[in-house]
Short mmCIF file of C-alpha atoms in Angstrom, two decimals:
data_model
loop_
_atom_site.label_atom_id
_atom_site.label_comp_id
_atom_site.label_asym_id
_atom_site.label_seq_id
_atom_site.Cartn_x
_atom_site.Cartn_y
_atom_site.Cartn_z
CA UNK A 164 -8.90 -6.78 32.56
CA UNK A 165 -11.12 -8.02 29.81
CA UNK A 166 -10.79 -5.09 27.43
CA UNK A 167 -11.86 -5.79 23.89
CA UNK A 168 -10.11 -4.34 20.93
CA UNK A 169 -12.30 -2.93 18.23
CA UNK A 170 -11.34 -3.92 14.71
CA UNK A 171 -9.35 -1.34 12.76
CA UNK A 172 -10.95 -0.52 9.45
CA UNK A 173 -8.90 -1.54 6.42
CA UNK A 174 -7.13 1.56 5.09
CA UNK A 175 -6.45 -0.01 1.69
CA UNK A 176 -8.43 1.77 -1.01
CA UNK A 177 -10.57 -0.25 -3.36
CA UNK A 178 -8.67 -1.27 -6.49
CA UNK A 179 -9.24 1.18 -9.32
CA UNK A 180 -9.25 0.22 -12.94
CA UNK A 181 -5.67 -0.12 -14.16
CA UNK A 182 -4.11 2.95 -15.69
CA UNK A 183 -2.33 2.66 -19.03
CA UNK A 184 1.02 2.83 -17.18
CA UNK A 185 -0.03 0.05 -14.82
CA UNK A 186 -1.09 -2.09 -17.77
CA UNK A 187 2.26 -1.46 -19.49
CA UNK A 188 4.18 -2.38 -16.34
CA UNK A 189 2.16 -5.58 -16.04
CA UNK A 190 3.13 -6.45 -19.61
CA UNK A 191 6.84 -5.59 -19.46
CA UNK A 192 7.56 -5.16 -15.77
CA UNK A 193 10.06 -7.93 -15.13
CA UNK A 194 13.81 -7.63 -15.69
CA UNK A 195 14.20 -9.86 -18.74
CA UNK A 196 11.14 -8.47 -20.51
CA UNK A 197 12.37 -4.89 -20.12
CA UNK A 198 15.80 -5.85 -21.44
CA UNK A 199 14.16 -7.74 -24.31
CA UNK A 200 12.06 -4.72 -25.28
CA UNK A 201 15.19 -2.56 -25.11
CA UNK A 202 17.03 -4.98 -27.44
CA UNK A 203 14.14 -4.85 -29.91
CA UNK A 204 14.09 -1.03 -29.99
CA UNK A 205 16.93 -1.12 -32.53
CA UNK A 206 14.81 -3.10 -34.99
CA UNK A 207 14.00 -6.71 -35.86
CA UNK A 208 16.20 -9.44 -34.37
CA UNK A 209 16.48 -13.19 -34.54
CA UNK A 210 16.35 -15.43 -31.48
CA UNK A 211 20.12 -16.00 -31.39
CA UNK A 212 20.77 -12.26 -31.69
CA UNK A 213 18.42 -11.59 -28.79
CA UNK A 214 20.03 -14.31 -26.70
CA UNK A 215 23.44 -12.76 -27.35
CA UNK A 216 22.19 -9.23 -26.58
CA UNK A 217 20.67 -10.46 -23.30
CA UNK A 218 23.73 -12.35 -22.11
CA UNK A 219 22.78 -14.76 -19.35
CA UNK A 220 19.15 -15.37 -20.30
CA UNK A 221 18.18 -19.04 -20.55
CA UNK A 222 16.64 -20.03 -23.90
CA UNK A 223 13.43 -21.20 -22.22
CA UNK A 224 13.04 -17.86 -20.41
CA UNK A 225 13.62 -15.93 -23.66
CA UNK A 226 11.04 -18.11 -25.43
CA UNK A 227 8.56 -17.53 -22.58
CA UNK A 228 9.01 -13.75 -22.67
CA UNK A 229 8.75 -13.58 -26.47
CA UNK A 230 5.56 -15.66 -26.47
CA UNK A 231 4.01 -13.53 -23.75
CA UNK A 232 4.84 -10.29 -25.57
CA UNK A 233 3.56 -11.76 -28.82
CA UNK A 234 0.34 -12.82 -27.08
CA UNK A 235 -0.11 -9.26 -25.84
CA UNK A 236 0.49 -7.95 -29.39
CA UNK A 237 3.62 -6.07 -28.31
CA UNK A 238 6.00 -8.20 -30.41
CA UNK A 239 5.50 -9.47 -33.92
CA UNK A 240 7.11 -12.80 -34.87
CA UNK A 241 7.73 -13.16 -38.61
CA UNK A 242 8.88 -16.55 -39.93
CA UNK A 243 12.05 -16.47 -42.03
CA UNK A 244 12.62 -20.24 -42.26
CA UNK A 245 10.16 -23.11 -42.36
CA UNK A 246 12.57 -25.99 -41.71
CA UNK A 247 13.53 -25.59 -39.01
CA UNK A 248 10.92 -23.01 -38.00
CA UNK A 249 12.69 -19.76 -37.18
CA UNK A 250 11.40 -16.28 -36.57
CA UNK A 251 12.56 -12.70 -36.57
CA UNK A 252 11.04 -10.60 -33.77
CA UNK A 253 10.15 -6.93 -33.79
CA UNK A 254 8.13 -4.43 -31.79
#
């Protein structure tokens, strides 16, 4: 009764280089980021306008998503006030 099981080869293919669609989904794939991009499709918006358009988003989450999109060069943040620092965001 000592039968040995042979290992099953892994059927997962080797990861290929990411396609442009995969890269886009990585950049904007979560719920809030997609809704943020949608809100910016109409043109430039200020933080408060985006927060209102995305009812329910916490300010820290909105800030996080905007910074990430800006870091990936998908969103441009243009200052419109120096004191306090305020920005208008656009795609």
